[in-house]
GROMACS .gro file of C-alpha atoms in nm:
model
  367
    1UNK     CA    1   0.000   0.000   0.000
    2UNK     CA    2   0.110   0.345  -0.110
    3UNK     CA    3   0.192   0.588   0.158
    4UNK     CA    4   0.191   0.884  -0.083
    5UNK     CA    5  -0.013   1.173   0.072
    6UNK     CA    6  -0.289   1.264  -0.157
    7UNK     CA    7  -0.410   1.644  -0.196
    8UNK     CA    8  -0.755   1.600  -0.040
    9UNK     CA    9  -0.522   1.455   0.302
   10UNK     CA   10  -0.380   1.847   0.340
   11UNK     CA   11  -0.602   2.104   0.476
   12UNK     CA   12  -0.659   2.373   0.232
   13UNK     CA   13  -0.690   2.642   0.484
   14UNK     CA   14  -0.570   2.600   0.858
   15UNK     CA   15  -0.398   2.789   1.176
   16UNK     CA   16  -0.087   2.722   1.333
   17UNK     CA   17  -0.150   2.934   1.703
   18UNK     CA   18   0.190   2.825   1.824
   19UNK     CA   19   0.374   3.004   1.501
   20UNK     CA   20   0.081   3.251   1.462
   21UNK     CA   21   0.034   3.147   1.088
   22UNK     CA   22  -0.190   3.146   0.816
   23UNK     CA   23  -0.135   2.736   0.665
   24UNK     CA   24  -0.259   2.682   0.306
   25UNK     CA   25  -0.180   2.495   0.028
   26UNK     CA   26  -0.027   2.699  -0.245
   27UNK     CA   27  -0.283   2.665  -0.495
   28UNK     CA   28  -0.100   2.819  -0.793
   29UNK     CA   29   0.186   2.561  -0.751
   30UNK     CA   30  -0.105   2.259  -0.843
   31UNK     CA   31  -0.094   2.006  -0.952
   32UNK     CA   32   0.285   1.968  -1.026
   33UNK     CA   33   0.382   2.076  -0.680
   34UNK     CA   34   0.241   2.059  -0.307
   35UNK     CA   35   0.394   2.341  -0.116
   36UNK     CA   36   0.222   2.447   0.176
   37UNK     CA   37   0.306   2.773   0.287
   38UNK     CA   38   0.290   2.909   0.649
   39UNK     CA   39   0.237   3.299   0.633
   40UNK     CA   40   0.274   3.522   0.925
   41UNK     CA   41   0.290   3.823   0.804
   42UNK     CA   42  -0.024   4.027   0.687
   43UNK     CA   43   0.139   4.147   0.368
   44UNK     CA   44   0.236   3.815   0.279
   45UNK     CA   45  -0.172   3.735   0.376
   46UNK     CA   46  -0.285   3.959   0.179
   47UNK     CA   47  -0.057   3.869  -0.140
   48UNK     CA   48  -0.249   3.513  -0.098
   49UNK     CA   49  -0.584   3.601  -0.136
   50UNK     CA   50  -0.519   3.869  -0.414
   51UNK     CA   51  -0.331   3.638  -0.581
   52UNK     CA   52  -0.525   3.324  -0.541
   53UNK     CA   53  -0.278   3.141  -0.365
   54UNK     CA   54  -0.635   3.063  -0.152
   55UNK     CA   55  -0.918   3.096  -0.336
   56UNK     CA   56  -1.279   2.971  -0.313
   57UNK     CA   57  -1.515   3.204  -0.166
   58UNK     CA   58  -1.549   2.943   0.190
   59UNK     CA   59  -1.180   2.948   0.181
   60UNK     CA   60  -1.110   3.302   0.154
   61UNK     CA   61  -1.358   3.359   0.439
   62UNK     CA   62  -1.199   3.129   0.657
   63UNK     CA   63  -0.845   3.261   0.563
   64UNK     CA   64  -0.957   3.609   0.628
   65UNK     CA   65  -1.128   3.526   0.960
   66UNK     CA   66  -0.792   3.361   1.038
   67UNK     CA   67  -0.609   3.639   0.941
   68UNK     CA   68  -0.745   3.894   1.099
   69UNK     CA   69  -0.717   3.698   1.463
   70UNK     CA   70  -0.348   3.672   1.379
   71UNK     CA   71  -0.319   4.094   1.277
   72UNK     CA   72  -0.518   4.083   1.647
   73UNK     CA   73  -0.278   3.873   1.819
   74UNK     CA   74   0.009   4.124   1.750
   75UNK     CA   75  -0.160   4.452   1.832
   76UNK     CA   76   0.032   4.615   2.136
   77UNK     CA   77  -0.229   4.797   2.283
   78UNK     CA   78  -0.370   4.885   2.659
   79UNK     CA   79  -0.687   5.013   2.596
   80UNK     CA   80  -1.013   4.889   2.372
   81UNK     CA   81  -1.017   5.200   2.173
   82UNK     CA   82  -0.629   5.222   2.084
   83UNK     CA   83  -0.706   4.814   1.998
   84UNK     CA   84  -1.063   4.925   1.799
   85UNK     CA   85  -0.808   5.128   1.589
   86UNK     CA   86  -0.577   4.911   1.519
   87UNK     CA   87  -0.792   4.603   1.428
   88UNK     CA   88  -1.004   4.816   1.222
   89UNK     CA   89  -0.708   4.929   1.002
   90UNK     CA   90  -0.584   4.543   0.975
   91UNK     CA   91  -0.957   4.453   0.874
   92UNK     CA   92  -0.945   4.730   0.587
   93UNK     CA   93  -0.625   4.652   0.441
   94UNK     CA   94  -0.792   4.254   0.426
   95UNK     CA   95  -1.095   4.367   0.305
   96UNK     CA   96  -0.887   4.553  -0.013
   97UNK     CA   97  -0.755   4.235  -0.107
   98UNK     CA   98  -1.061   4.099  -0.362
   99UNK     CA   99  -1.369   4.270  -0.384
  100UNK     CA  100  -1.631   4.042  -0.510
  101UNK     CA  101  -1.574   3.746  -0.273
  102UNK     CA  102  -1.836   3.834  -0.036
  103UNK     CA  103  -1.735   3.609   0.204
  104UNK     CA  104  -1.428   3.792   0.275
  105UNK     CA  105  -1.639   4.057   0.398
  106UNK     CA  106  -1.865   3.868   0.575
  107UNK     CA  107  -1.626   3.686   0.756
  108UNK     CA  108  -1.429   4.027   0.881
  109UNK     CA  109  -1.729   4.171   0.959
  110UNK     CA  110  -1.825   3.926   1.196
  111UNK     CA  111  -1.457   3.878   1.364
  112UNK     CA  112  -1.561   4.326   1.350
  113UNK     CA  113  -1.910   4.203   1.574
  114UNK     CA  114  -1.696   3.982   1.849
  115UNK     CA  115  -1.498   4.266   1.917
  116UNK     CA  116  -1.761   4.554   1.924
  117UNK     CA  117  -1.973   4.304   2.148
  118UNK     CA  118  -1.738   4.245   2.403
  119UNK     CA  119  -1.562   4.653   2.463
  120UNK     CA  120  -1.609   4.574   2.842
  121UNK     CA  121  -1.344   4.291   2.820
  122UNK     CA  122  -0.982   4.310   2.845
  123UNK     CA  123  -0.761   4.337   2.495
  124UNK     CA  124  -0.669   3.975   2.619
  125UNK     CA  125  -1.012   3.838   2.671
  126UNK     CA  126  -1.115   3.972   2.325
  127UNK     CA  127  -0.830   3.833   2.152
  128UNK     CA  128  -0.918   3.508   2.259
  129UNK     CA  129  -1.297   3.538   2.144
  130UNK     CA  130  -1.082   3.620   1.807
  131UNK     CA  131  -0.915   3.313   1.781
  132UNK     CA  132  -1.259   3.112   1.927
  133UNK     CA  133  -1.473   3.264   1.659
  134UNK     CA  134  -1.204   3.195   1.356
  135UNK     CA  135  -1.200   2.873   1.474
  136UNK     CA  136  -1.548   2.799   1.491
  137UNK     CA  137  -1.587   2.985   1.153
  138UNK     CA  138  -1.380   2.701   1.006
  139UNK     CA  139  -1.586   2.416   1.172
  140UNK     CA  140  -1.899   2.613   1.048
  141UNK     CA  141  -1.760   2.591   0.654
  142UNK     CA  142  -1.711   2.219   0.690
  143UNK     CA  143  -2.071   2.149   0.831
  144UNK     CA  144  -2.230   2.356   0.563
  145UNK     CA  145  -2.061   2.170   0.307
  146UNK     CA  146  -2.187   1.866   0.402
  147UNK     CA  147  -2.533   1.972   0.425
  148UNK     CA  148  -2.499   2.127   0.106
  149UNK     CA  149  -2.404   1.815  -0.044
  150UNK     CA  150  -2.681   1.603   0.083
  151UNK     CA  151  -2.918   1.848  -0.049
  152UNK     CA  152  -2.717   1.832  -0.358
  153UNK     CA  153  -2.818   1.474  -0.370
  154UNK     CA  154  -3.159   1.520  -0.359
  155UNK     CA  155  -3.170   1.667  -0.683
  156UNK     CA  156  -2.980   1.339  -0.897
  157UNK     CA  157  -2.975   0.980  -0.916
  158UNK     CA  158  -2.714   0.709  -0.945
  159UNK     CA  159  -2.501   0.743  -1.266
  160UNK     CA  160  -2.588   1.059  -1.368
  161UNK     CA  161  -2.404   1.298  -1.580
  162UNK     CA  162  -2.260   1.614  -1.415
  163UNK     CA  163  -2.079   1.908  -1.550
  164UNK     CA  164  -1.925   2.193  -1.334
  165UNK     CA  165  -1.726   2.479  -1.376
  166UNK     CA  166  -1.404   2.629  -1.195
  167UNK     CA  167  -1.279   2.444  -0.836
  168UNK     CA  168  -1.620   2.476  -0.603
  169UNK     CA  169  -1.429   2.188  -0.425
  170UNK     CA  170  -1.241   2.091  -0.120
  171UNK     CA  171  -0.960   2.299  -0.254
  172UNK     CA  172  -1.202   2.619  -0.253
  173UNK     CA  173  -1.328   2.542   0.146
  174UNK     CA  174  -1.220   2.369   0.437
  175UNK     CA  175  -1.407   2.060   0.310
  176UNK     CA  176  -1.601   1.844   0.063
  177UNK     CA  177  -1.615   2.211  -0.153
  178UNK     CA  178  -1.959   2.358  -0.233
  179UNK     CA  179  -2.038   2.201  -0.608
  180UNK     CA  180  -1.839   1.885  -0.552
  181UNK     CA  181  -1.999   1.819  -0.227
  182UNK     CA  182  -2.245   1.575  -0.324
  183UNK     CA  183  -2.002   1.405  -0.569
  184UNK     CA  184  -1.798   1.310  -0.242
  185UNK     CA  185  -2.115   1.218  -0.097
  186UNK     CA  186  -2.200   1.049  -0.354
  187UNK     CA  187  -1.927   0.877  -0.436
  188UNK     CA  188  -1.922   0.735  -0.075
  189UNK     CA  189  -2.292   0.559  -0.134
  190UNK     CA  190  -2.184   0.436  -0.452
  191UNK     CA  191  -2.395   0.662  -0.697
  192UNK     CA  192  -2.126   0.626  -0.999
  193UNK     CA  193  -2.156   0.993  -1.124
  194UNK     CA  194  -2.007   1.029  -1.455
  195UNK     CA  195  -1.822   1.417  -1.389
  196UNK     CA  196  -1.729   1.676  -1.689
  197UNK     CA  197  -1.496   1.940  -1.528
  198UNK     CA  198  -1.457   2.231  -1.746
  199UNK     CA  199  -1.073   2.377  -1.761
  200UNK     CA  200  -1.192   2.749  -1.706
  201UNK     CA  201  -0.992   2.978  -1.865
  202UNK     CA  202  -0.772   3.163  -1.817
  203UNK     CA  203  -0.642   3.050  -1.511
  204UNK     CA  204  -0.752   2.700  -1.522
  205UNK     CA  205  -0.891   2.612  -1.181
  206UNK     CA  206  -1.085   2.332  -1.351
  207UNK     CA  207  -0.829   2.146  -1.494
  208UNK     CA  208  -0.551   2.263  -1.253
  209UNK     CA  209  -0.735   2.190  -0.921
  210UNK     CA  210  -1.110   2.056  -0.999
  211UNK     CA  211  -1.008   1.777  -1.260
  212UNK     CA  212  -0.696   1.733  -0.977
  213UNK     CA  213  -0.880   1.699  -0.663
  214UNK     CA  214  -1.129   1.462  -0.813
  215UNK     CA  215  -0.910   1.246  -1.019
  216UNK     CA  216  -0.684   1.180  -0.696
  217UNK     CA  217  -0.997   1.084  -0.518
  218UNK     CA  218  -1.108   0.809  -0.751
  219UNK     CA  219  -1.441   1.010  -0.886
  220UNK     CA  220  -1.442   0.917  -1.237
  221UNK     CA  221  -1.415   1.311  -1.438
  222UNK     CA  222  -1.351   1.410  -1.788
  223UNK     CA  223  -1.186   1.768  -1.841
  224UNK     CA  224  -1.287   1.940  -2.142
  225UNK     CA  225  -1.254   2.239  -2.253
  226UNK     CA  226  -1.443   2.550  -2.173
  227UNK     CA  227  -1.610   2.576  -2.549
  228UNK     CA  228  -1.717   2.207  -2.497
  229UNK     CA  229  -1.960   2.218  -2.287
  230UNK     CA  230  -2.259   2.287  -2.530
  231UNK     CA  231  -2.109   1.913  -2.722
  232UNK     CA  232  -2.151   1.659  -2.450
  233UNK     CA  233  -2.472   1.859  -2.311
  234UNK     CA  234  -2.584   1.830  -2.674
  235UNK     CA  235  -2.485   1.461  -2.677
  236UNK     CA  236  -2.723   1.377  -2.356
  237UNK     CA  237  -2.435   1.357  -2.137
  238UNK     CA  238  -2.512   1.602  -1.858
  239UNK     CA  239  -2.836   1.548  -1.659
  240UNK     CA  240  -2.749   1.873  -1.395
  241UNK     CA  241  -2.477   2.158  -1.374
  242UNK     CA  242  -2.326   2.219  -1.053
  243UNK     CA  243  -2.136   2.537  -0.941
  244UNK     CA  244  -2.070   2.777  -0.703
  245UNK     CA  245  -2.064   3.117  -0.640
  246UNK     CA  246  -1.902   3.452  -0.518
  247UNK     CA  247  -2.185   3.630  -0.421
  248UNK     CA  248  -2.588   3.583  -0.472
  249UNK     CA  249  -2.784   3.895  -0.501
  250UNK     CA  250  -3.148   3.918  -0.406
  251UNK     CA  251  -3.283   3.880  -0.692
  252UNK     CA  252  -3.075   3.523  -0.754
  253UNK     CA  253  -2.876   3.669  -0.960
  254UNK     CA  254  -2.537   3.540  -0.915
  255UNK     CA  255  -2.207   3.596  -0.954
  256UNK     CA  256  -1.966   3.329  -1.055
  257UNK     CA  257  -1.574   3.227  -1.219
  258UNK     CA  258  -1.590   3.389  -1.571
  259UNK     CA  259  -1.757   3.146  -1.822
  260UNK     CA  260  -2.041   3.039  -1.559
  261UNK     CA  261  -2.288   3.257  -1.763
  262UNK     CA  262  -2.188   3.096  -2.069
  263UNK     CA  263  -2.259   2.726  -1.912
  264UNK     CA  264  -2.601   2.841  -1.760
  265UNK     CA  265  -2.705   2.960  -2.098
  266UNK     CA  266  -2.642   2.620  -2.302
  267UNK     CA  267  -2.750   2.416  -2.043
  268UNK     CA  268  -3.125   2.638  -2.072
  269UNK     CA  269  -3.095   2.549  -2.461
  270UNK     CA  270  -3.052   2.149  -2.392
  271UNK     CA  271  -3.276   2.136  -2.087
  272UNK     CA  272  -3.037   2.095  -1.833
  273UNK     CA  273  -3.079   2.246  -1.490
  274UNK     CA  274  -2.875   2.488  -1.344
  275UNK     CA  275  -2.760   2.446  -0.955
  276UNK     CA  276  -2.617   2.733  -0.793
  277UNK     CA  277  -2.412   2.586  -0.462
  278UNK     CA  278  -2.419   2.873  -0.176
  279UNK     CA  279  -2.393   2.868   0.151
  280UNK     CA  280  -2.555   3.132   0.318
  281UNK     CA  281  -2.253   3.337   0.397
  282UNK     CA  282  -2.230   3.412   0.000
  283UNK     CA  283  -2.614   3.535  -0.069
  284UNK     CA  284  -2.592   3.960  -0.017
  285UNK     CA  285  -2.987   4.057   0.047
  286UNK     CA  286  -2.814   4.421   0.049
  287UNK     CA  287  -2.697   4.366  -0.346
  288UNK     CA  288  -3.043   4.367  -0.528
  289UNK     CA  289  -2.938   4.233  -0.843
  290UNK     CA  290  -2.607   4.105  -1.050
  291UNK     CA  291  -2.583   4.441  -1.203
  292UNK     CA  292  -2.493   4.569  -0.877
  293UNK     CA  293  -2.192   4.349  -0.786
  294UNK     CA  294  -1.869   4.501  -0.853
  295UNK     CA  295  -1.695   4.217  -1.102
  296UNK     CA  296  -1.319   4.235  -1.063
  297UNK     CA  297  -1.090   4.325  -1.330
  298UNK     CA  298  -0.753   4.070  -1.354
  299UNK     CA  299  -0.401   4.149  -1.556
  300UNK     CA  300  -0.370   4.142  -1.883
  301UNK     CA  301  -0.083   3.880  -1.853
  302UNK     CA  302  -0.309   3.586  -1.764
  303UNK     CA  303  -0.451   3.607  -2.076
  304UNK     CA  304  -0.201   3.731  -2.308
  305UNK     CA  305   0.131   3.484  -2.169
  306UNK     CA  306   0.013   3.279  -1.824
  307UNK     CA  307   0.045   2.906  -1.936
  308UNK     CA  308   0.261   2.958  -2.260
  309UNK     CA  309   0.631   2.945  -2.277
  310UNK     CA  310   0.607   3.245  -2.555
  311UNK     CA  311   0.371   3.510  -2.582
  312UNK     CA  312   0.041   3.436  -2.730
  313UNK     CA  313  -0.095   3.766  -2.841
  314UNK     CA  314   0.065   4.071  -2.984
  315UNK     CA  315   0.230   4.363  -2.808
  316UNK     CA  316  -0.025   4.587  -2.755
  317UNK     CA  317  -0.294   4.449  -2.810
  318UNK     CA  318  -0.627   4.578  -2.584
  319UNK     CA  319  -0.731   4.273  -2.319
  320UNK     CA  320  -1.037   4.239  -2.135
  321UNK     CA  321  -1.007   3.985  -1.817
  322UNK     CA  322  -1.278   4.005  -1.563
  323UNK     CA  323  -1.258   3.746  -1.302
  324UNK     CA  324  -1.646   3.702  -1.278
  325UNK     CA  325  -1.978   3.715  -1.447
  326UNK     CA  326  -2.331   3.736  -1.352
  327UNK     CA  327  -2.554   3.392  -1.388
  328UNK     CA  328  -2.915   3.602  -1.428
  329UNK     CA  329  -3.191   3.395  -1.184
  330UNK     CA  330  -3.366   3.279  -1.498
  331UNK     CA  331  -3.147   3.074  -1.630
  332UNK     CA  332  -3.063   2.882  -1.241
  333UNK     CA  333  -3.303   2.592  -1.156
  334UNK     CA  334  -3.200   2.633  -0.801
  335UNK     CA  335  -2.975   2.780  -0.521
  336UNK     CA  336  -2.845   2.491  -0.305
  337UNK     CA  337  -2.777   2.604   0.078
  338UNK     CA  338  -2.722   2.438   0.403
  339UNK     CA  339  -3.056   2.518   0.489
  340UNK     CA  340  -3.237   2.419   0.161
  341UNK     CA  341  -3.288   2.451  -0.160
  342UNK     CA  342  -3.408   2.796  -0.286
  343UNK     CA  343  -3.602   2.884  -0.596
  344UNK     CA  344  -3.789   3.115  -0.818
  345UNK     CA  345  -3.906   3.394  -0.711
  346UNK     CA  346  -3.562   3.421  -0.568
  347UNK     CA  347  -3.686   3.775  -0.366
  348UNK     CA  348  -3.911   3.569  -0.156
  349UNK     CA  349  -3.705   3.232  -0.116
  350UNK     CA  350  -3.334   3.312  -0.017
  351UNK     CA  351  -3.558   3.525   0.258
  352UNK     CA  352  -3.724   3.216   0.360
  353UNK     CA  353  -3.409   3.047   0.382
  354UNK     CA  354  -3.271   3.290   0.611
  355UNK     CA  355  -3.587   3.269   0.812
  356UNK     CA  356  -3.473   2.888   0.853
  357UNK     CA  357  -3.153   2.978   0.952
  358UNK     CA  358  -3.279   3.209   1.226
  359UNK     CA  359  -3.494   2.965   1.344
  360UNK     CA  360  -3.205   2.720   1.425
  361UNK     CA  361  -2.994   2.982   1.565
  362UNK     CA  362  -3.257   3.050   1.810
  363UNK     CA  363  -3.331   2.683   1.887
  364UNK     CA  364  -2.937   2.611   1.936
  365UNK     CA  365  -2.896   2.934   2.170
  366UNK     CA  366  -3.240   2.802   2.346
  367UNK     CA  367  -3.068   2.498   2.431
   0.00000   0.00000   0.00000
C-alpha cells in the first residue's frame, strides 16, 4: 500500500497558534507541486488572497477570519479604543484584497461584531474570542458543506451525468467544496456519477485543481474544454450543472468564475438544470441584483502569456479579463444552501431560507 499523501489529506486552509500562521496549500503551484506555505505576516496574507494562492469564496472567508485573529494577536495595545483602531485598520487593508468574494467581507465583519460586542473585556479576553470565533468559523464551513451536499443529492440519481465549472471543491473550502460536495457524498454511497470538469480559462482552476482533486480521489471526471460544454450537453451527457458562487444577489442573480454565464445559458438550450451551490454566507440581500456586484478586473498577462512558454498575443494588443460574471436567476433551476434549496421567485425564497436559519440559531442558543 502506497503511503503517498494525496491532496484532499492536506487542509486547504488551517492555523498554526503556536507560530501565529496562516497554513494553506499553495494553490497556484497545483498540480505539479504541493507546497504548503505558512504565512505570518499580513502582507504576505494579503498577497495570498489577491493572488489566489487561496481561493474559493469558503476558503477566503476562513483565511480572512484567520487572518485577521493573527493581525489581532500582535496589536500592542492597553486600551479597547487604541485596539478598535488598530484592528479596524488590519480589517481594511484585508478587506482591499478581492472585492467580489463576499465572504471575505462577511467573515471580517463578523470577527468586527466579536470585538464591538465584548468593549467591556480586556484586549486579552477579546483576543481570545478572536481566535474562538475563527475557529469555529472554520468548523462552520465544513458542516455547511456537508449539508450542502446532501441536499445536492436530492436533486440526482445514481449514474448521472454532471458538469461543473471552476474548483467549487475541497480545494475552494475547508471541506467536501460547495459544487463537488455531493459528488464526495456520492461517491461514498456508490452513486457512480459520470463528472465533466470544465478547464476554465484563463487560469484554469478546472483542470488545474477541480479535474486534480477529483481524479486523486477516484471520482471518475472528464476535463474538457471551456467551449465544450454545449457538445456533451448536446450529446445527452449532462443530466445537472453544478457550481458555485461569489456572491448571490437578491434577486438570484449570481455571480460566478468567468464562463459560468456561458454554461447556464447552453445548459437552458438542452434542458439541463442549473444548480447554484451557496452557503448562506455568500447570498448579499443588500446587493439587489447582478448588475450591482462590482466584477473584478484581472491582468492582462493571464490572458495574453500565463500558461505559454512564448507570448500568445501581440504587443499591444487591448485585453479584457474580468474574473467574474453574472448567472441572471432565470437561467438557475436552483440555489443549493445548508438550509435548503431555494427557488424562483428568488426575492421571496433566499428570505425564507434565512428565516430557517434564524430559526435554528434561536433553537441552538435556546438549548
Amino acid at each position: 500500500m502506497s503511503n503517498k499523501k494525496s491532496i484532499m489529506d492536506y487542509e486547504t486552509v488551517a492555523l498554526d497558534d503556536g507560530k501565529s500562521a496562516l497554513v494553506i496549500i499553495d494553490q497556484t503551484q497545483l498540480p505539479y507541486n504541493t507546497e504548503i506555505l505558512e504565512l505570518t505576516k499580513q502582507e504576505d496574507i494579503w498577497d495570498a488572497i489577491y493572488l489566489l494562492k487561496v481561493r474559493g469564496a469558503p476558503a477566503i472567508g476562513v483565511a480572512a477570519a484567520i487572518g485577521i485573529y493573527l493581525a489581532a494577536k500582535e496589536i500592542k495595545a492597553e486600551t479597547y479604543d487604541e485596539f478598535y483602531q488598530q484592528f479596524s485598520k488590519a480589517k481594511e487593508y484585508l478587506a482591499s484584497a478581492r472585492p467580489t468574494a463576499v465572504n471575505l467581507f462577511w467573515a471580517l465583519d463578523r470577527m468586527d461584531d466579536v470585538v464591538k460586542a465584548n468593549k467591556d473585556k480586556s484586549v486579552a479576553e477579546i483576543k481570545e474570542l478572536l481566535h474562538k470565533e475563527a475557529v469555529e468559523i472554520k468548523e462552520e464551513d465544513i458542516w455547511v458543506c456537508k449539508q450542502i451536499g446532501e441536499y445536492g443529492l436530492s436533486l440526482v440519481k445514481p449514474g448521472d451525468g454532471l458538469l461543473t465549472h471552476c474548483n467549487a471543491g475541497q480545494l475552494a473550502t475547508a471541506k467536501y467544496g460547495t459544487a463537488t460536495a455531493l459528488m464526495y457524498l456520492g461517491q461514498e454511497r456508490g452513486y457512480n456519477f459520470k463528472i465533466f470538469a470544465d478547464e476554465t480559462r484563463p487560469l484554469l482552476q478546472g483542470a488545474r485543481l477541480t479535474a486534480y482533486e477529483l481524479h486523486e480521489s477516484g471520482l471518475d471526471v472528464t476535463l474538457i474544454c471551456d467551449n465544450m460544454s454545449a457538445t456533451v450537453m448536446k450529446n445527452g451527457w449532462v443530466n445537472a450543472v453544478f457550481v458555485g458562487c461569489d456572491r448571490v444577489a437578491a434577486n438570484g442573480d449570481t455571480a460566478n468564475k468567468i464562463g459560468t454565464s456561458v454554461v447556464a445559458t447552453v445548459a437552458k438550450r438542452y434542458n439541463v438544470p442549473v444548480y447554484i451551490c451557496a452557503p448562506t454566507s455568500t447570498i448579499d440581500l443588500n446587493t439587489k441584483t447582478g448588475a450591482d456586484i462590482h466584477i473584478e478586473q484581472r491582468p492582462a498577462e493571464e490572458i495574453t502569456e500565463m500558461w505559454y512558454k512564448k507570448r500568445m498575443a501581440p504587443e499591444g494588443v487591448k485585453v479584457f479579463n474580468p474574473a467574474f460574471d453574472v448567472t441572471d436567476n432565470d437561467l438557475i433551476a436552483g440555489i443549493v444552501t445548508e438550509y435548503g434549496i431555494a427557488r424562483a421567485p428568488y426575492t421571496e425564497s433566499l428570505k425564507e431560507i434565512f428565516a430557517k436559519k434564524e430559526a435554528a440559531k434561536a433553537a441552538k442558543e435556546t438549548k
